[in-house]
mmCIF file of C-alpha atoms in Angstrom:
data_model
loop_
_atom_site.group_PDB
_atom_site.id
_atom_site.type_symbol
_atom_site.label_atom_id
_atom_site.label_comp_id
_atom_site.label_asym_id
_atom_site.label_seq_id
_atom_site.Cartn_x
_atom_site.Cartn_y
_atom_site.Cartn_z
ATOM 1 C CA ASP A 1 18.022 -5.525 2.642
ATOM 2 C CA VAL A 2 15.339 -3.214 0.848
ATOM 3 C CA LYS A 3 15.371 0.420 1.906
ATOM 4 C CA VAL A 4 12.854 2.927 1.073
ATOM 5 C CA THR A 5 13.545 6.354 2.699
ATOM 6 C CA GLN A 6 11.389 9.263 3.097
ATOM 7 C CA SER A 7 13.110 12.643 3.996
ATOM 8 C CA SER A 8 10.813 13.609 6.617
ATOM 9 C CA ARG A 9 8.567 11.687 9.387
ATOM 10 C CA TYR A 10 6.669 14.679 10.221
ATOM 11 C CA LEU A 11 6.016 17.899 8.513
ATOM 12 C CA VAL A 12 3.951 21.313 9.222
ATOM 13 C CA LYS A 13 3.198 23.581 6.491
ATOM 14 C CA ARG A 14 0.979 26.399 5.913
ATOM 15 C CA THR A 15 -1.884 26.626 3.295
ATOM 16 C CA GLY A 16 -0.873 27.815 0.040
ATOM 17 C CA GLU A 17 2.634 26.940 0.382
ATOM 18 C CA LYS A 18 4.591 24.756 -1.938
ATOM 19 C CA VAL A 19 5.581 21.413 -0.434
ATOM 20 C CA PHE A 20 8.097 18.938 -1.621
ATOM 21 C CA LEU A 21 8.279 15.113 -0.167
ATOM 22 C CA GLU A 22 11.313 13.415 -1.117
ATOM 23 C CA CYS A 23 11.608 9.398 -1.489
ATOM 24 C CA VAL A 24 14.797 7.399 -2.220
ATOM 25 C CA GLN A 25 15.313 3.644 -2.794
ATOM 26 C CA ASP A 26 18.450 1.858 -2.974
ATOM 27 C CA MET A 27 17.273 -1.180 -4.807
ATOM 28 C CA ASP A 28 17.457 0.002 -8.584
ATOM 29 C CA HIS A 29 13.847 -0.501 -8.734
ATOM 30 C CA GLU A 30 11.946 0.401 -12.000
ATOM 31 C CA ASN A 31 8.527 1.317 -10.318
ATOM 32 C CA MET A 32 7.850 4.078 -7.658
ATOM 33 C CA PHE A 33 4.680 5.285 -6.109
ATOM 34 C CA TRP A 34 3.171 7.985 -3.950
ATOM 35 C CA TYR A 35 0.245 7.107 -1.859
ATOM 36 C CA ARG A 36 -1.601 8.741 0.828
ATOM 37 C CA GLN A 37 -3.338 6.918 3.916
ATOM 38 C CA ASP A 38 -6.466 8.262 5.485
ATOM 39 C CA PRO A 39 -8.683 6.561 8.275
ATOM 40 C CA GLY A 40 -11.349 4.408 6.508
ATOM 41 C CA LEU A 41 -9.896 5.369 2.957
ATOM 42 C CA GLY A 42 -7.025 2.877 2.951
ATOM 43 C CA LEU A 43 -3.885 3.528 0.683
ATOM 44 C CA ARG A 44 -4.833 5.875 -2.476
ATOM 45 C CA LEU A 45 -2.506 5.955 -5.364
ATOM 46 C CA ILE A 46 -1.590 9.573 -6.143
ATOM 47 C CA TYR A 47 0.945 9.029 -8.704
ATOM 48 C CA PHE A 48 3.499 6.343 -9.963
ATOM 49 C CA SER A 49 6.571 6.244 -12.165
ATOM 50 C CA TYR A 50 7.668 2.915 -14.117
ATOM 51 C CA ASP A 51 10.894 4.883 -15.346
ATOM 52 C CA VAL A 52 13.237 7.952 -14.999
ATOM 53 C CA LYS A 53 11.070 10.975 -16.204
ATOM 54 C CA MET A 54 7.884 8.846 -16.855
ATOM 55 C CA LYS A 55 5.094 9.427 -14.823
ATOM 56 C CA GLU A 56 1.557 8.297 -14.648
ATOM 57 C CA LYS A 57 -1.750 9.724 -12.642
ATOM 58 C CA GLY A 58 -3.260 7.480 -10.010
ATOM 59 C CA ASP A 59 -6.647 7.573 -8.549
ATOM 60 C CA ILE A 60 -6.294 10.798 -6.652
ATOM 61 C CA PRO A 61 -3.636 13.116 -8.630
ATOM 62 C CA GLU A 62 -5.320 16.493 -8.086
ATOM 63 C CA GLY A 63 -3.420 19.026 -6.360
ATOM 64 C CA TYR A 64 -0.266 17.039 -6.636
ATOM 65 C CA SER A 65 2.480 16.674 -9.207
ATOM 66 C CA VAL A 66 5.682 14.520 -9.345
ATOM 67 C CA SER A 67 9.356 14.386 -10.434
ATOM 68 C CA ARG A 68 11.584 11.608 -11.188
ATOM 69 C CA GLU A 69 14.886 13.068 -12.726
ATOM 70 C CA LYS A 70 17.122 10.098 -11.365
ATOM 71 C CA LYS A 71 16.002 6.272 -11.008
ATOM 72 C CA GLU A 72 16.375 6.188 -7.226
ATOM 73 C CA ARG A 73 14.433 9.407 -6.323
ATOM 74 C CA PHE A 74 10.763 10.149 -6.536
ATOM 75 C CA SER A 75 9.444 13.498 -5.543
ATOM 76 C CA LEU A 76 5.938 14.595 -4.542
ATOM 77 C CA ILE A 77 4.954 18.084 -5.007
ATOM 78 C CA LEU A 78 1.965 19.787 -3.487
ATOM 79 C CA GLU A 79 1.972 23.040 -5.803
ATOM 80 C CA SER A 80 -0.339 25.104 -3.185
ATOM 81 C CA ALA A 81 -0.971 22.983 0.047
ATOM 82 C CA SER A 82 -4.458 22.889 1.292
ATOM 83 C CA THR A 83 -5.811 21.815 4.689
ATOM 84 C CA ASN A 84 -7.438 18.619 2.817
ATOM 85 C CA GLN A 85 -3.850 17.472 2.060
ATOM 86 C CA THR A 86 -3.403 16.872 5.486
ATOM 87 C CA SER A 87 -2.487 13.022 5.544
ATOM 88 C CA MET A 88 -0.005 10.294 5.878
ATOM 89 C CA TYR A 89 2.136 10.014 2.722
ATOM 90 C CA LEU A 90 3.739 6.701 1.876
ATOM 91 C CA CYS A 91 6.369 6.265 -0.864
ATOM 92 C CA ALA A 92 6.748 2.893 -2.365
ATOM 93 C CA SER A 93 9.035 1.028 -4.800
ATOM 94 C CA SER A 94 9.272 -2.309 -6.727
ATOM 95 C CA LEU A 95 10.618 -4.281 -9.534
ATOM 96 C CA ALA A 96 8.101 -5.230 -12.299
ATOM 97 C CA GLY A 97 5.868 -7.867 -10.995
ATOM 98 C CA GLN A 98 7.002 -8.014 -7.528
ATOM 99 C CA PRO A 99 5.536 -6.622 -4.383
ATOM 100 C CA GLN A 100 6.320 -3.066 -3.499
ATOM 101 C CA HIS A 101 8.293 -2.027 -0.652
ATOM 102 C CA PHE A 102 7.296 0.911 1.690
ATOM 103 C CA GLY A 103 9.026 3.814 3.376
ATOM 104 C CA ASP A 104 8.038 4.506 6.942
ATOM 105 C CA GLY A 105 5.836 7.411 5.951
ATOM 106 C CA THR A 106 5.520 11.458 6.175
ATOM 107 C CA ARG A 107 2.749 12.659 8.405
ATOM 108 C CA LEU A 108 2.029 16.129 6.848
ATOM 109 C CA SER A 109 -0.181 18.571 8.756
ATOM 110 C CA ILE A 110 -1.231 21.594 6.444
ATOM 111 C CA LEU A 111 -2.472 24.541 9.034
ATOM 112 C CA ASP B 1 -16.092 3.419 -6.491
ATOM 113 C CA GLN B 2 -14.116 0.993 -4.215
ATOM 114 C CA GLN B 3 -12.812 -1.958 -6.258
ATOM 115 C CA VAL B 4 -11.347 -3.630 -3.248
ATOM 116 C CA LYS B 5 -13.103 -3.720 0.016
ATOM 117 C CA GLN B 6 -12.489 -4.919 3.489
ATOM 118 C CA ASN B 7 -15.699 -4.563 5.177
ATOM 119 C CA SER B 8 -14.491 -5.187 8.872
ATOM 120 C CA PRO B 9 -12.852 -2.176 10.181
ATOM 121 C CA SER B 10 -11.607 -4.124 13.276
ATOM 122 C CA LEU B 11 -11.287 -7.847 14.519
ATOM 123 C CA SER B 12 -10.448 -8.858 17.956
ATOM 124 C CA VAL B 13 -9.079 -12.411 18.777
ATOM 125 C CA GLN B 14 -7.486 -14.368 21.750
ATOM 126 C CA GLU B 15 -3.887 -15.434 21.480
ATOM 127 C CA GLY B 16 -3.595 -18.940 20.023
ATOM 128 C CA ARG B 17 -6.793 -18.800 18.094
ATOM 129 C CA ILE B 18 -7.297 -18.529 14.408
ATOM 130 C CA SER B 19 -7.532 -14.758 12.735
ATOM 131 C CA ILE B 20 -9.497 -14.597 9.641
ATOM 132 C CA LEU B 21 -9.527 -11.386 7.843
ATOM 133 C CA ASN B 22 -11.685 -10.819 4.609
ATOM 134 C CA CYS B 23 -11.435 -9.080 1.263
ATOM 135 C CA ASP B 24 -13.897 -8.567 -1.659
ATOM 136 C CA TYR B 25 -13.166 -7.291 -5.035
ATOM 137 C CA THR B 26 -15.390 -6.164 -8.124
ATOM 138 C CA ASN B 27 -12.871 -6.193 -10.989
ATOM 139 C CA SER B 28 -12.875 -9.678 -12.472
ATOM 140 C CA MET B 29 -9.646 -8.489 -14.389
ATOM 141 C CA PHE B 30 -7.637 -8.640 -11.163
ATOM 142 C CA ASP B 31 -5.328 -11.808 -11.330
ATOM 143 C CA TYR B 32 -2.728 -11.080 -8.455
ATOM 144 C CA PHE B 33 -3.675 -10.343 -4.840
ATOM 145 C CA LEU B 34 -1.404 -9.307 -1.744
ATOM 146 C CA TRP B 35 -1.524 -8.730 1.733
ATOM 147 C CA TYR B 36 0.315 -6.273 3.815
ATOM 148 C CA LYS B 37 0.595 -5.386 7.471
ATOM 149 C CA LYS B 38 1.415 -2.157 9.012
ATOM 150 C CA TYR B 39 2.230 -1.245 12.445
ATOM 151 C CA PRO B 40 1.707 2.523 13.729
ATOM 152 C CA ALA B 41 4.521 4.700 12.546
ATOM 153 C CA GLU B 42 5.722 2.395 10.050
ATOM 154 C CA GLY B 43 5.342 1.668 6.364
ATOM 155 C CA PRO B 44 3.229 -1.525 5.306
ATOM 156 C CA THR B 45 5.221 -4.466 4.870
ATOM 157 C CA PHE B 46 4.525 -7.345 2.267
ATOM 158 C CA LEU B 47 3.058 -10.534 3.980
ATOM 159 C CA ILE B 48 1.801 -12.956 1.612
ATOM 160 C CA SER B 49 0.550 -13.063 -2.258
ATOM 161 C CA ILE B 50 -1.534 -15.293 -4.536
ATOM 162 C CA SER B 51 -2.102 -15.490 -8.221
ATOM 163 C CA SER B 52 -5.410 -16.069 -9.582
ATOM 164 C CA ILE B 53 -4.095 -19.672 -10.988
ATOM 165 C CA LYS B 54 -3.909 -20.792 -7.478
ATOM 166 C CA ASP B 55 -6.636 -20.967 -4.657
ATOM 167 C CA LYS B 56 -4.329 -21.225 -1.841
ATOM 168 C CA ASN B 57 -1.025 -20.062 -0.730
ATOM 169 C CA GLU B 58 0.467 -20.813 2.558
ATOM 170 C CA ASP B 59 3.621 -19.321 4.315
ATOM 171 C CA GLY B 60 4.275 -20.330 8.037
ATOM 172 C CA ARG B 61 1.294 -19.265 10.241
ATOM 173 C CA PHE B 62 0.028 -17.342 7.167
ATOM 174 C CA THR B 63 -2.442 -18.703 4.688
ATOM 175 C CA VAL B 64 -4.260 -16.742 1.880
ATOM 176 C CA PHE B 65 -7.384 -18.452 0.231
ATOM 177 C CA LEU B 66 -8.800 -16.956 -3.180
ATOM 178 C CA ASN B 67 -12.342 -17.701 -4.340
ATOM 179 C CA LYS B 68 -12.428 -16.235 -7.709
ATOM 180 C CA SER B 69 -16.279 -17.155 -8.378
ATOM 181 C CA ALA B 70 -17.186 -15.208 -5.335
ATOM 182 C CA LYS B 71 -14.267 -12.561 -5.923
ATOM 183 C CA HIS B 72 -13.429 -12.978 -2.014
ATOM 184 C CA LEU B 73 -9.911 -13.702 -0.650
ATOM 185 C CA SER B 74 -9.113 -14.315 3.198
ATOM 186 C CA LEU B 75 -6.089 -14.192 5.154
ATOM 187 C CA HIS B 76 -5.728 -16.891 7.901
ATOM 188 C CA ILE B 77 -3.384 -16.514 10.681
ATOM 189 C CA VAL B 78 -2.809 -19.587 12.806
ATOM 190 C CA PRO B 79 -1.941 -19.576 15.665
ATOM 191 C CA SER B 80 -2.679 -15.563 16.338
ATOM 192 C CA GLN B 81 -0.013 -13.924 18.466
ATOM 193 C CA PRO B 82 0.195 -10.548 20.231
ATOM 194 C CA GLY B 83 2.785 -9.328 17.750
ATOM 195 C CA ASP B 84 0.482 -9.820 14.861
ATOM 196 C CA SER B 85 -1.668 -6.951 16.119
ATOM 197 C CA ALA B 86 -1.690 -4.568 13.330
ATOM 198 C CA VAL B 87 -3.405 -3.030 10.444
ATOM 199 C CA TYR B 88 -3.621 -5.567 7.436
ATOM 200 C CA PHE B 89 -4.437 -4.581 4.003
ATOM 201 C CA CYS B 90 -5.415 -6.514 0.946
ATOM 202 C CA ALA B 91 -4.424 -5.286 -2.465
ATOM 203 C CA ALA B 92 -5.036 -6.552 -6.156
ATOM 204 C CA SER B 93 -3.701 -5.782 -9.508
ATOM 205 C CA ALA B 94 -4.517 -6.693 -13.298
ATOM 206 C CA SER B 95 -1.673 -8.062 -15.376
ATOM 207 C CA THR B 96 -3.917 -7.555 -18.551
ATOM 208 C CA THR B 97 -3.821 -3.683 -18.171
ATOM 209 C CA GLY B 98 -0.064 -3.788 -17.905
ATOM 210 C CA SER B 99 -0.499 -3.067 -14.058
ATOM 211 C CA SER B 100 1.777 -6.115 -13.155
ATOM 212 C CA ASN B 101 4.928 -4.466 -14.938
ATOM 213 C CA THR B 102 4.117 -1.485 -13.274
ATOM 214 C CA GLY B 103 3.217 -3.056 -10.253
ATOM 215 C CA LYS B 104 0.131 -0.768 -9.851
ATOM 216 C CA LEU B 105 -1.936 -1.832 -6.931
ATOM 217 C CA ILE B 106 -5.438 -1.154 -5.692
ATOM 218 C CA PHE B 107 -5.793 -1.285 -1.723
ATOM 219 C CA GLY B 108 -8.649 -2.229 0.703
ATOM 220 C CA GLN B 109 -9.315 0.121 3.501
ATOM 221 C CA GLY B 110 -7.632 -2.048 6.063
ATOM 222 C CA THR B 111 -8.566 -4.259 8.888
ATOM 223 C CA THR B 112 -7.176 -3.660 12.471
ATOM 224 C CA LEU B 113 -6.358 -6.847 14.156
ATOM 225 C CA GLN B 114 -6.181 -7.139 17.972
ATOM 226 C CA VAL B 115 -4.619 -10.254 19.355
ATOM 227 C CA LYS B 116 -5.245 -10.426 23.054
ATOM 228 C CA PRO B 117 -2.755 -12.250 25.475
#
C-alpha cells in the first residue's frame, strides 16, 4: 500500500525561526510535492521535484525552499518563519502520469 | 488567477439522494482532471479521474462528467451515504506543458459535502 509520511502532525514555532518539514515516501515515486491548504483557497503548490536534486517552483514559493537529496525524502524549509505561514502543509508523491498520494499533513502554527 | 474554481463552498444532501459537485476551469490546455476527497485531519485521497478524450467516467457510486466546450466537470455520487461527508477537491493538469509527466496539478478551493442520515 502507498505510504507518504510527514514527520510531524502538529508543530508550533516562533517568528524568525528556521523550520524544517520532512516527508518520506516508500513507493519509489519520481515526483514529490509540497502544498499548503488554507480555508477558501484550496491546495496551493509551493514546490515540486521530479527527480533527486531537481526542484521547481510552484505557485507560491516565496519564503520557502526545498531539498531532495534522496529519492524517498523531500524537505520543505521555511527560511525565516512568519505568522502568514501558519497553515496546513501537505506532502504528496506520484509516478509520472499517475494520481498523487498525500500524507496526512502537518498543521504548523507560527507564533 | 484561479484556473480551477469550485464555486460552491458547501453542499448538503439527504442520505440516498444524489450529490452533484461542480468544477469550472479556464485553461483550455487542461486535459486530465481528478477528484480528491479529504476527511478532517487526513490527507486528500484520490477518488476518480477523467481524460479529456472522454466525457464520462464511472467507478461504482461515483461518476465524473466532463463538458469541454463549457470547461466544466462534475462529480455525481449516487446514492449518497453519510460516510461521503468530506471536502471534495477537483484538480487539473495539462500534458502539453509536460505537467502530466511531473504530475503537477492545479486544485480548486474545495466543496464541503454533508450527507444527512
